[in-house]
Coordinates of C-alpha atoms and ligand atoms in Angstrom, one line a residue:
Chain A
X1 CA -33.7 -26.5 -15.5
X2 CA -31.8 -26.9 -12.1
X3 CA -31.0 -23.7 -10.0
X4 CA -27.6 -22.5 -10.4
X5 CA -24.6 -21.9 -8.2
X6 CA -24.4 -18.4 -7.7
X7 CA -20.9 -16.6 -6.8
X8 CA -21.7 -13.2 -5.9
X9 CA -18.0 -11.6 -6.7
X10 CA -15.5 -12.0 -9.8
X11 CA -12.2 -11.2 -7.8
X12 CA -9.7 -13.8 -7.5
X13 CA -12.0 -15.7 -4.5
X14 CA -15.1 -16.0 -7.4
X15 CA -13.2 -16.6 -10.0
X16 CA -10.9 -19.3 -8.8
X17 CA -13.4 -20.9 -7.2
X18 CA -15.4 -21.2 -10.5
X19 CA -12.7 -22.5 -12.3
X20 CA -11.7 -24.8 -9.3
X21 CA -15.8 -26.4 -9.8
X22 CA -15.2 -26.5 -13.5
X23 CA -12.3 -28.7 -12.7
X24 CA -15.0 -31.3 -10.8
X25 CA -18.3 -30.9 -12.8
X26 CA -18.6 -29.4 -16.5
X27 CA -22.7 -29.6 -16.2
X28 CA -23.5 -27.9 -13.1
X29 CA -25.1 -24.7 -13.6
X30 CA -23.2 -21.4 -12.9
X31 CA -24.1 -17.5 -12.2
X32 CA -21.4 -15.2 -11.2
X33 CA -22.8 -11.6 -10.0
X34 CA -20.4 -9.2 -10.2
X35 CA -20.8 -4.9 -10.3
X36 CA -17.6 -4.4 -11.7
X37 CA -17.1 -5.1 -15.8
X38 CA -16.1 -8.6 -14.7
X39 CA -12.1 -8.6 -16.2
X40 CA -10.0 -10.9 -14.5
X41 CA -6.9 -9.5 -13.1
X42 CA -4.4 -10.0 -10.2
X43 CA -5.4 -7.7 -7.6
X44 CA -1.7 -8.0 -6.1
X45 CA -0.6 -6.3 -9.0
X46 CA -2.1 -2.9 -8.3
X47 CA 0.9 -2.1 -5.8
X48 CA 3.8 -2.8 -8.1
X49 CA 2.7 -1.5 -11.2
X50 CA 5.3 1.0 -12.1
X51 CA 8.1 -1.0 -11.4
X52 CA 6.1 -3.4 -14.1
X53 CA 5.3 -0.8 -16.0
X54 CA 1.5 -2.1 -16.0
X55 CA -1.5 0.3 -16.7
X56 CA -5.2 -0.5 -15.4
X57 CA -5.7 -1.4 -19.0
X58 CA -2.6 -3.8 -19.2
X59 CA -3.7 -6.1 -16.1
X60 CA -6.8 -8.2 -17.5
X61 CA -6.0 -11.2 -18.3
X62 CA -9.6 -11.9 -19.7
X63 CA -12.6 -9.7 -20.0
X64 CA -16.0 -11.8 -18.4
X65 CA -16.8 -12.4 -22.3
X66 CA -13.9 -14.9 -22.4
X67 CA -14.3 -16.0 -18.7
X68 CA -18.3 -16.4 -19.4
X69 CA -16.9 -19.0 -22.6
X70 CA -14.2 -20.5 -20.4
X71 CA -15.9 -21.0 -17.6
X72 CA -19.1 -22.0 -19.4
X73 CA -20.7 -20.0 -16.9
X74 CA -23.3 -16.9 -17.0
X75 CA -22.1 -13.8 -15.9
X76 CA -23.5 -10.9 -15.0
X77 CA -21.8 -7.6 -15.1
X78 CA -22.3 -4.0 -13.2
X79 CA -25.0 -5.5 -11.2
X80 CA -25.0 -4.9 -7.4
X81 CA -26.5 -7.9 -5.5
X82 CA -28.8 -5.3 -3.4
X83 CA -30.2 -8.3 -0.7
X84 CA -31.1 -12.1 -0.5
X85 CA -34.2 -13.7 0.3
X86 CA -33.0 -16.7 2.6
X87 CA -36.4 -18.3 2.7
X88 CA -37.3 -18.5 -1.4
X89 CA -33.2 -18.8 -2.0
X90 CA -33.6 -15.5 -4.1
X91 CA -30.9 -12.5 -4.7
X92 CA -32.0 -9.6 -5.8
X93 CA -29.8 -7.4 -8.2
X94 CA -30.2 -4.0 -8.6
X95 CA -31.4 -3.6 -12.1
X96 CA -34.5 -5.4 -10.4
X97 CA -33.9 -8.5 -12.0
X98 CA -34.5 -11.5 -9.3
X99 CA -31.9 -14.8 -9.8
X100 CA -32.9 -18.0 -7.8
X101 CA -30.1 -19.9 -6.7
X102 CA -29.5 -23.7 -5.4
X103 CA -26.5 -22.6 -3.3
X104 CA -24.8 -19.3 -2.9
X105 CA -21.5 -17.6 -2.5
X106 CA -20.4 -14.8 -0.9
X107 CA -17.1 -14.0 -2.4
X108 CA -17.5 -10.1 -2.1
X109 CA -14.3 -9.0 -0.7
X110 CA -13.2 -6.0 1.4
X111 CA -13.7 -2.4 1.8
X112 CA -11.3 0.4 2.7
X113 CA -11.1 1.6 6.0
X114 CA -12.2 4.9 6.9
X115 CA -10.2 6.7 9.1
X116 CA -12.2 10.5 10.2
X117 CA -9.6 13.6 9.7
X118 CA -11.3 17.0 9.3
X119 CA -10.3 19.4 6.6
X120 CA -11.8 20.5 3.3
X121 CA -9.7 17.8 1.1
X122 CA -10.5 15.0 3.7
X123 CA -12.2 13.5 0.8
X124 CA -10.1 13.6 -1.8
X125 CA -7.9 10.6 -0.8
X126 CA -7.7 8.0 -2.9
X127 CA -7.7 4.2 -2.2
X128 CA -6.5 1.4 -4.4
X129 CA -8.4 -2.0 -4.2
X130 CA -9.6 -2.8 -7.4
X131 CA -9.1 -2.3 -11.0
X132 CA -11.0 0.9 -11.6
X133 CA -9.1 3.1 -8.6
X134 CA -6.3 1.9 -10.1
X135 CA -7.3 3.3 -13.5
X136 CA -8.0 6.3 -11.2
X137 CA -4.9 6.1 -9.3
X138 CA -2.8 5.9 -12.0
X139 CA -4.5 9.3 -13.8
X140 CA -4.5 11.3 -10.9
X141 CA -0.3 10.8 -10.6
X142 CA 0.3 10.9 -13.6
X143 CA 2.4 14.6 -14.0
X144 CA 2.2 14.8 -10.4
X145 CA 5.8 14.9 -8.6
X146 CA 4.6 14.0 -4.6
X147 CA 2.7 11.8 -2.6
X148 CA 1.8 10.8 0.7
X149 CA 0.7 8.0 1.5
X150 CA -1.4 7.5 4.8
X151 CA -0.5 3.9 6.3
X152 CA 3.1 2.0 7.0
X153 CA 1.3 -1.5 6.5
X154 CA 1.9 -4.0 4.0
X155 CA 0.3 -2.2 1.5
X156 CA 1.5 1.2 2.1
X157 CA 5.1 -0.1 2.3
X158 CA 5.1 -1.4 -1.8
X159 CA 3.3 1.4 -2.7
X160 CA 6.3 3.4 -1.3
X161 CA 8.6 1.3 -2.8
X162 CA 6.8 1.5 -6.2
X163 CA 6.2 5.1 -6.6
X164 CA 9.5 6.2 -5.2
X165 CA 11.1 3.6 -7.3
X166 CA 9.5 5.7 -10.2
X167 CA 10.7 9.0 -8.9
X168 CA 7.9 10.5 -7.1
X169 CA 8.7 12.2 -3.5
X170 CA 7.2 10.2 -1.3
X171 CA 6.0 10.7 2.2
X172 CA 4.6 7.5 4.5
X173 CA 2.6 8.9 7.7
X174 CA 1.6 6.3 10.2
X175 CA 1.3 5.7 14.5
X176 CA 3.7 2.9 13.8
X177 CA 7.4 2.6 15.1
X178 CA 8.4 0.7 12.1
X179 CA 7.2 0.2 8.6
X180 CA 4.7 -3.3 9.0
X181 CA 4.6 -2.8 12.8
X182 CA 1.8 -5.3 12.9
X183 CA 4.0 -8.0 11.4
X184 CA 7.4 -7.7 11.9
X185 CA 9.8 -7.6 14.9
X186 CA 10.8 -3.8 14.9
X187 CA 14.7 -4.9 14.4
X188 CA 13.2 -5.9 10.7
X189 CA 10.9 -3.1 10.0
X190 CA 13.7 -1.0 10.5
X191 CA 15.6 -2.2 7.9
X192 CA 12.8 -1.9 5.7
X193 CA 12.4 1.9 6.8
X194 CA 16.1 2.3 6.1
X195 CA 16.0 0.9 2.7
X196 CA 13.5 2.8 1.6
X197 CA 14.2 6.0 3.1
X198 CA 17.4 5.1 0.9
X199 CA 15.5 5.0 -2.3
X200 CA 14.3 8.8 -1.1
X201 CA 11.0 7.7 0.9
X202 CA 10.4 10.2 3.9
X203 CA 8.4 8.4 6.9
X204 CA 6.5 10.2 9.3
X205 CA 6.3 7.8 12.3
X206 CA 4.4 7.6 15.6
X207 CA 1.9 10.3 14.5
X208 CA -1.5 10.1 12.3
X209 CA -2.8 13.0 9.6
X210 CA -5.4 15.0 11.8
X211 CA -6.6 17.2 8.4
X212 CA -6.2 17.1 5.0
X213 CA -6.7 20.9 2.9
X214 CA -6.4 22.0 -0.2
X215 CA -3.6 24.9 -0.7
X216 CA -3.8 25.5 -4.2
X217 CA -3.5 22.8 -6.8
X218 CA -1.9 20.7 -3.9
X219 CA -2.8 19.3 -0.3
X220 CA -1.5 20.5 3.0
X221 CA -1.5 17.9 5.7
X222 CA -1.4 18.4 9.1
X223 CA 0.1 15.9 11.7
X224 CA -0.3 15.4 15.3
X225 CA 3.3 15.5 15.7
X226 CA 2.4 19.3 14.4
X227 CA 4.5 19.3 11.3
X228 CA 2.9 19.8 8.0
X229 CA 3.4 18.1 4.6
X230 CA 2.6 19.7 1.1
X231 CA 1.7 16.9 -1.6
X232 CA 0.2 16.5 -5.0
X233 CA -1.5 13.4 -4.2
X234 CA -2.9 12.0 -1.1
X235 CA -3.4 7.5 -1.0
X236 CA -4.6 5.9 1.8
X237 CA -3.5 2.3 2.8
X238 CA -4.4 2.0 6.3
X239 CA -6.0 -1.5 5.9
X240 CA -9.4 -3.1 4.5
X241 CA -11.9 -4.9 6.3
X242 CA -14.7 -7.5 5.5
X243 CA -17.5 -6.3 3.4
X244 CA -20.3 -7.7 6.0
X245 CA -23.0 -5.5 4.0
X246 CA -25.4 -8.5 2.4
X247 CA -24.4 -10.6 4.8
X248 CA -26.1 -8.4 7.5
X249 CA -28.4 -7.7 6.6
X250 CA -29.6 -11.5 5.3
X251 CA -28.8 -11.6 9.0
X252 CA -26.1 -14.2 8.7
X253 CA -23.2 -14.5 11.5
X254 CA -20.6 -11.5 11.3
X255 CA -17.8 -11.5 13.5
X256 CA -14.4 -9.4 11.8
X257 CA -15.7 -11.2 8.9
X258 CA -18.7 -13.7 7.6
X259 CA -18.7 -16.3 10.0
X260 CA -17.8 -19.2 8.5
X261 CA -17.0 -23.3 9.3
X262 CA -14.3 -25.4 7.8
X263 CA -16.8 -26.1 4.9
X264 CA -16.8 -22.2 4.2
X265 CA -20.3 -22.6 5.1
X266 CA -22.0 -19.6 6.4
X267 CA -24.7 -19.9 9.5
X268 CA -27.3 -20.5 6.2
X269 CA -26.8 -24.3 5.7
X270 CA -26.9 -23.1 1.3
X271 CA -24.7 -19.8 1.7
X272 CA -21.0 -20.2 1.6
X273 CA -18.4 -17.3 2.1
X274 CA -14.7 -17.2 0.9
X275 CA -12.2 -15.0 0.2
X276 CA -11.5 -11.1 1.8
X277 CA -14.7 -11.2 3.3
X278 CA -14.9 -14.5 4.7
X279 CA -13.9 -15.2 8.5
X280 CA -12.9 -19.1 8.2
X281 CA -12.6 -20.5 12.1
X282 CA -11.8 -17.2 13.8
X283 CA -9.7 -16.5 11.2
X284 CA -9.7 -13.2 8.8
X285 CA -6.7 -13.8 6.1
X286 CA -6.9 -11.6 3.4
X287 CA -4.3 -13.4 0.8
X288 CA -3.9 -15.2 -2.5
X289 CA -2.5 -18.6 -0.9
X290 CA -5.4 -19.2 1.6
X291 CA -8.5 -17.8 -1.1
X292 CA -6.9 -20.4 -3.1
X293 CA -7.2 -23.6 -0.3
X294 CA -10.2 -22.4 0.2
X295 CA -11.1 -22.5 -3.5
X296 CA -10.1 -25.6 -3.9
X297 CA -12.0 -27.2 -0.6
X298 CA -15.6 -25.1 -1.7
X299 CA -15.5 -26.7 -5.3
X300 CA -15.0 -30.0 -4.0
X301 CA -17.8 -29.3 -1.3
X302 CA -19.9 -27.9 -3.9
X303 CA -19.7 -30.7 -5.7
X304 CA -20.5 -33.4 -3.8
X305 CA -17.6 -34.1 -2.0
X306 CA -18.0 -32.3 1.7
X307 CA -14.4 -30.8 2.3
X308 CA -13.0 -29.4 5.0
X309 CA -9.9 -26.3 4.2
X310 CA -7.0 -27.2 5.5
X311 CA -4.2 -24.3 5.6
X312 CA -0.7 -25.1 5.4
X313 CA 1.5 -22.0 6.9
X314 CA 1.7 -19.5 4.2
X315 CA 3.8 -16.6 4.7
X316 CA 3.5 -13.5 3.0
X317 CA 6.2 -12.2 0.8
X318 CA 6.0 -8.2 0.6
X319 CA 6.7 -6.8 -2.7
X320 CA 9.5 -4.1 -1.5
X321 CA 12.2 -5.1 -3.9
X322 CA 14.4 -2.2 -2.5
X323 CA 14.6 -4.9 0.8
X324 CA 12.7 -8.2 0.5
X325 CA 10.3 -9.4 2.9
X326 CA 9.2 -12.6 3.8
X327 CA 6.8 -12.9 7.0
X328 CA 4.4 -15.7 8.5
X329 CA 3.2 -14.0 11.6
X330 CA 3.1 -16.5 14.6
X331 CA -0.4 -17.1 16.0
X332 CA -2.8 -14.7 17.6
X333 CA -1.7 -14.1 21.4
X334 CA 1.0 -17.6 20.9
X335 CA 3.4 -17.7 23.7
X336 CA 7.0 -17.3 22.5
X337 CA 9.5 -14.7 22.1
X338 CA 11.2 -13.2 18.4
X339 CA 14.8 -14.5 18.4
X340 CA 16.8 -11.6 15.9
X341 CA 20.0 -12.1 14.2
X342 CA 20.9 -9.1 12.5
X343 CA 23.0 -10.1 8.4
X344 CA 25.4 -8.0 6.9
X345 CA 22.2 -6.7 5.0
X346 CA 19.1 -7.9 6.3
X347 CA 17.4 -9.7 9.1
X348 CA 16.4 -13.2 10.0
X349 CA 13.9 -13.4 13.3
X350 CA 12.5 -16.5 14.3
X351 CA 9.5 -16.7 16.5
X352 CA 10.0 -19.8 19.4
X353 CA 8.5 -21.4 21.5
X354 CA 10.8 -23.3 23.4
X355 CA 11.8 -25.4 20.6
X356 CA 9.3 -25.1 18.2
X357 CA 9.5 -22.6 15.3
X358 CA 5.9 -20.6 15.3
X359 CA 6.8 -18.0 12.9
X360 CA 8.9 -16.0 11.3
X361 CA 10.2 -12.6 10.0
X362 CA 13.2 -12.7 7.0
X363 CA 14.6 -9.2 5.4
X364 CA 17.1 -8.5 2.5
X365 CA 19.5 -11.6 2.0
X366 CA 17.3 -13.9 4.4
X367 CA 14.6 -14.3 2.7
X368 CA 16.6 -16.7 0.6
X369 CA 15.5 -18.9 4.2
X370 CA 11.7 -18.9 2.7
X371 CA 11.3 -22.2 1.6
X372 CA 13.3 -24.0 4.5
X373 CA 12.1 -22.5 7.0
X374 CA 8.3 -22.6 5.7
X375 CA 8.8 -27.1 6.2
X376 CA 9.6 -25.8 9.9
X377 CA 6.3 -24.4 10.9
X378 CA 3.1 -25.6 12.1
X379 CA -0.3 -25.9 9.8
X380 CA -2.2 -22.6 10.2
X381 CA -5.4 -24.9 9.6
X382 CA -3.9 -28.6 10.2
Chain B
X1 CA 14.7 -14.0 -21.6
X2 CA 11.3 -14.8 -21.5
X3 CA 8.3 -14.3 -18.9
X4 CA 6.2 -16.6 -17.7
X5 CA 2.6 -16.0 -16.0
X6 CA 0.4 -18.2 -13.5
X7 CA -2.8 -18.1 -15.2
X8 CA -4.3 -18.6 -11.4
X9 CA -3.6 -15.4 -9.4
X10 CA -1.6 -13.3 -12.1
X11 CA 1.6 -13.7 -10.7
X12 CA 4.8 -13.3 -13.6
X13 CA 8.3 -15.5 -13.3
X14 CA 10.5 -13.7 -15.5
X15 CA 13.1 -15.9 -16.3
X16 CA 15.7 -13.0 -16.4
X17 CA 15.2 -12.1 -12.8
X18 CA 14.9 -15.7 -11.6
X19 CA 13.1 -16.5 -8.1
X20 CA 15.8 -15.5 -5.6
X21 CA 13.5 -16.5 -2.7
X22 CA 13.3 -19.9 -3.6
X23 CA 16.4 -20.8 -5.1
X24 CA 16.3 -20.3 -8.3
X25 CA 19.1 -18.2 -9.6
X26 CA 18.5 -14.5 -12.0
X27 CA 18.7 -16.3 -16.0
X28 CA 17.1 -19.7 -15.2
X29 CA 15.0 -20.8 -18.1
X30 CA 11.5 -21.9 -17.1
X31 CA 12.4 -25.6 -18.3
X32 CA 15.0 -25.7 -15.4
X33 CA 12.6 -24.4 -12.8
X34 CA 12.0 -27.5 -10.7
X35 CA 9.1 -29.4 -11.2
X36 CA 7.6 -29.5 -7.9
X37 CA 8.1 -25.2 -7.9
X38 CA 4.9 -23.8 -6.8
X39 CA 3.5 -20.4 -7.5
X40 CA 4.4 -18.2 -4.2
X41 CA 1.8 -16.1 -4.6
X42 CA -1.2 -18.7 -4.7
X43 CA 0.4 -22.3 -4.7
X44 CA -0.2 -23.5 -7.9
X45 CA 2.0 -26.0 -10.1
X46 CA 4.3 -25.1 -13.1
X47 CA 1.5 -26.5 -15.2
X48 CA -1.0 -23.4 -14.0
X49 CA 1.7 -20.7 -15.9
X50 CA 1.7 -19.7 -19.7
X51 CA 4.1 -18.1 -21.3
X52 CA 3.4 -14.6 -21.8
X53 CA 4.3 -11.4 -23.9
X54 CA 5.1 -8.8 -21.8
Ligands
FAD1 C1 -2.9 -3.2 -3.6 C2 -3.0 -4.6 -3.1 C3 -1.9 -5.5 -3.1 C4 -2.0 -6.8 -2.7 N1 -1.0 -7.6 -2.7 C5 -1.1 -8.9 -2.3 C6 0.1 -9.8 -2.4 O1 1.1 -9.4 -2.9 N2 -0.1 -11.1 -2.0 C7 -1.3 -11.6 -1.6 O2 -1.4 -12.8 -1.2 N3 -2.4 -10.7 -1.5 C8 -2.3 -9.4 -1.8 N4 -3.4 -8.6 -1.7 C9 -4.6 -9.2 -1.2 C10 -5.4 -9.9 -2.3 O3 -5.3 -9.2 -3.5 C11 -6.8 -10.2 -1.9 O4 -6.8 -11.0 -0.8 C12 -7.7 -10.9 -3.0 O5 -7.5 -10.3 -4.2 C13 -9.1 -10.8 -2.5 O6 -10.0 -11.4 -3.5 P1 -11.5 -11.5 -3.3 O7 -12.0 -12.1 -4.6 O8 -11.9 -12.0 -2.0 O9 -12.1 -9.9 -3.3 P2 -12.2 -8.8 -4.4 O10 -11.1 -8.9 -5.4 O11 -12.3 -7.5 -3.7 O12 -13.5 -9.1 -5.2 C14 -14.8 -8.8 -4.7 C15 -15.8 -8.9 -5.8 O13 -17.1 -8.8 -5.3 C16 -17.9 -8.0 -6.1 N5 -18.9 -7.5 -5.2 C17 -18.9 -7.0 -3.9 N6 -20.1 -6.7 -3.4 C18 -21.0 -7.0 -4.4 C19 -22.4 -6.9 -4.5 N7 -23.2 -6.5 -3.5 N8 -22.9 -7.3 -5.7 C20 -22.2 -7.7 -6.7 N9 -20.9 -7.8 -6.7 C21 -20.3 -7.5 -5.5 C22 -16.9 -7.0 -6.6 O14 -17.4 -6.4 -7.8 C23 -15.7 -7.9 -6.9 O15 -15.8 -8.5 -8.1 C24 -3.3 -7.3 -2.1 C25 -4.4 -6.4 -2.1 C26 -4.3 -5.1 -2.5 C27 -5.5 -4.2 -2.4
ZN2 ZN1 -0.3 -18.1 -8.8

């Protein structure tokens, strides 16, 4: 029998990519590696799930026995991939269990951020980026009445929204101006902050946590800015980055993330990366949309048919229903200047160069601009 | 009022709430969702949604 395909990961990236190659070729053999139990959910989920009323055990959509029959693929679950042998085209998993492979995927997504605060509850902080810390996530709450939430990011922000929108005191702590201060023009981000310190949220700006302690059943957090905060709960959102662990040490190109060409192929000519961890041509875009070009492109590749991504622009819609936002960031370091017109109740900034629209920034009632605007900007990837 | 899902990335249309962003009003019924609609989370067609109990 012919070596398989193996796709180390069963997030969205592995799994859309599978189902892309079943598309193009029934017969080719397929191995997805996974430690997880394999279930196929939608990761973006995990930050609205009170205001859709969705449990961890709600949000599969198929365990890996229905994916294994759908996909006609084999799967293997709660098996780390501990390395890769290059030279023999072997991974090795950690039951012990060797698989040999014809080409391989890295589709192993991202890893939290660790940010070092002292304090005797510094590790108690809980992160949400898969299923099971959400199953955790969602425990831990449960009965509580306050949280704080370390990081005004994208993430941070609809977590805020969600668990406020459900009642819980909430408290967002970040070095930020604004709420999305990476993305947004701060004339936009502080509408955001507005609306949701209208729905009760309580930001702490333009300060970090130094220390986390325990004070009874609850957490004291101290700020640079010297205040303190008293919380239930404490859920960090301060970002993820590439997991570059097997790729290291195979001794593959790392940048941000695994290096990878316009073919998703890694510096191995048979190793291809997509997804969260992948960097695809200097860039690191840890979305749906682009996982999904580059899905499509690596099946096609894959499958005889060398294809290059191409990425159209793909802004980011944040799920903050208490103020809409719609973003697609202009270029790293791209000349230009944000041109802001404030609505009666939201924002609409467009990013220029000269004439040419490069990116842009809608809040509230302009993000009804989306779709227009979107046929206004460059390819991210032409 | 029902809900439809994008059997891609997860995503719901709920045809109560409508898709605001692009146009489409709060009540539209799936079968008057434009054809050339695409999933805003991942891209994919009307085709790539089920309709789901939720
Ligand atoms: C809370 C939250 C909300 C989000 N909301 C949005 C949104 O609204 N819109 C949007 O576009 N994006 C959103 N994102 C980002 C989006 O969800 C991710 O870009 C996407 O899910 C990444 O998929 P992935 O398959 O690359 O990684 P992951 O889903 O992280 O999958 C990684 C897989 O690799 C496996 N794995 C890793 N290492 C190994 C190993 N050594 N051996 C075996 N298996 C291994 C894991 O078990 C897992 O199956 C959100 C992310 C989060 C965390
Ligand atoms: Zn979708």
């Amino acid at each position: 029998m012919s070596k398989p395909i193996i796709i180390i990961g069963t997030g969205l990236a592995g799994y859309n990519l599978a189902r892309e190659i079943r598309k193009r070729d029934e017969q080719v053999a397929l191995t997805l590696v996974t430690r997880d139990d394999g279930a196929f959910y939608s990761k973006p989920m995990l930050s609205n799930g009170f205001a859709k009323d969705k449990l961890a055990s709600d949000l599969p959509m198929a365990n890996a026995d229905k994916m294994q029959q759908d996909l006609n693929a084999s799967i293997h679950t709660h098996s780390s991939v501990t390395s890769i042998n290059t030279q023999q085209k072997i991974i090795q998993l950690d039951s012990g269990e060797t698989l040999a492979y014809d080409k391989l995927v890295l589709a192993t997504g991202a890893v939290p951020i660790q940010f070092p605060m002292d304090g005797d509850a510094a590790n108690q902080v809980l992160t949400v980026n898969d299923l099971q810390d959400y199953a955790h996530f969602r425990e831990t709450v449960a009965g509580k009445k306050s949280i704080a939430i370390i990081g005004p990011g994208l993430i941070g922000s609809e977590f805020a929204n969600d668990l406020a929108g459900a009642d819980y005191e909430v408290h967002v702590i970040g070095p930020d101006n604004a709420p999305l201060g990476r993305l947004l023009p701060s004339e936009a981000g502080n509408m955001l902050q507005e609306a949701l310190a209208a729905l009760g949220v309580q930001w702490h700006l333009q300060t970090l946590v130094t220390a986390i302690n325990k004070q009874q059943d609850q957490f004291r957090l101290s700020l640079k800015s010297g205040n303190e905060i008293i919380v239930d709960v404490v859920l960090s959102a301060i970002g993820l980055k590439p997991d570059l662990s097997l790729a290291k040490q195979s001794e593959l190109q790392t940048n941000r993330g695994i290096v990878t060409n316009r073919y998703l192929q890694t510096s191995n000519e048979d190793i291809y990366a997509l997804g969260d961890c992948a960097e695809v041509e200097d860039l690191v875009l840890p979305f749906v949309m682009p996982l999904m070009h580059c899905a499509r492109a690596l099946a096609a590749t894959l499958t005889g048919e060398a294809t290059e991504v191409v990425y159209p622009a793909m802004p980011v819609v944040v799920k903050t229903p208490a103020h809409p936002v719609v973003v697609s960031p202009p270029p790293f370091e791209a000349p230009g200047e944000w041109e802001v017109e404030a609505l009666p109740d939201g924002v609409k900034a467009l990013f220029k160069a000269g004439e040419d629209l490069l990116g842009f920034a809608l809040t509230g009632s302009a993000v009804s601009e989306k779709q227009a605007l979107t046929k206004l900007l460059p390819a991210v990837l032409p | 009022m029902k809900k439809w899902q994008c059997v891609i990335c997860g995503l719901v249309y709920d045809e109560s709430e409508g898709w605001p962003q692009d146009g489409i009003a709060p009540g539209t019924k799936w079968e008057d969702v434009p054809d050339d609609w695409q999933c805003p989370e991942c891209g994919a067609g009307k085709d790539d949604f089920e309709m789901v109990e939720i």
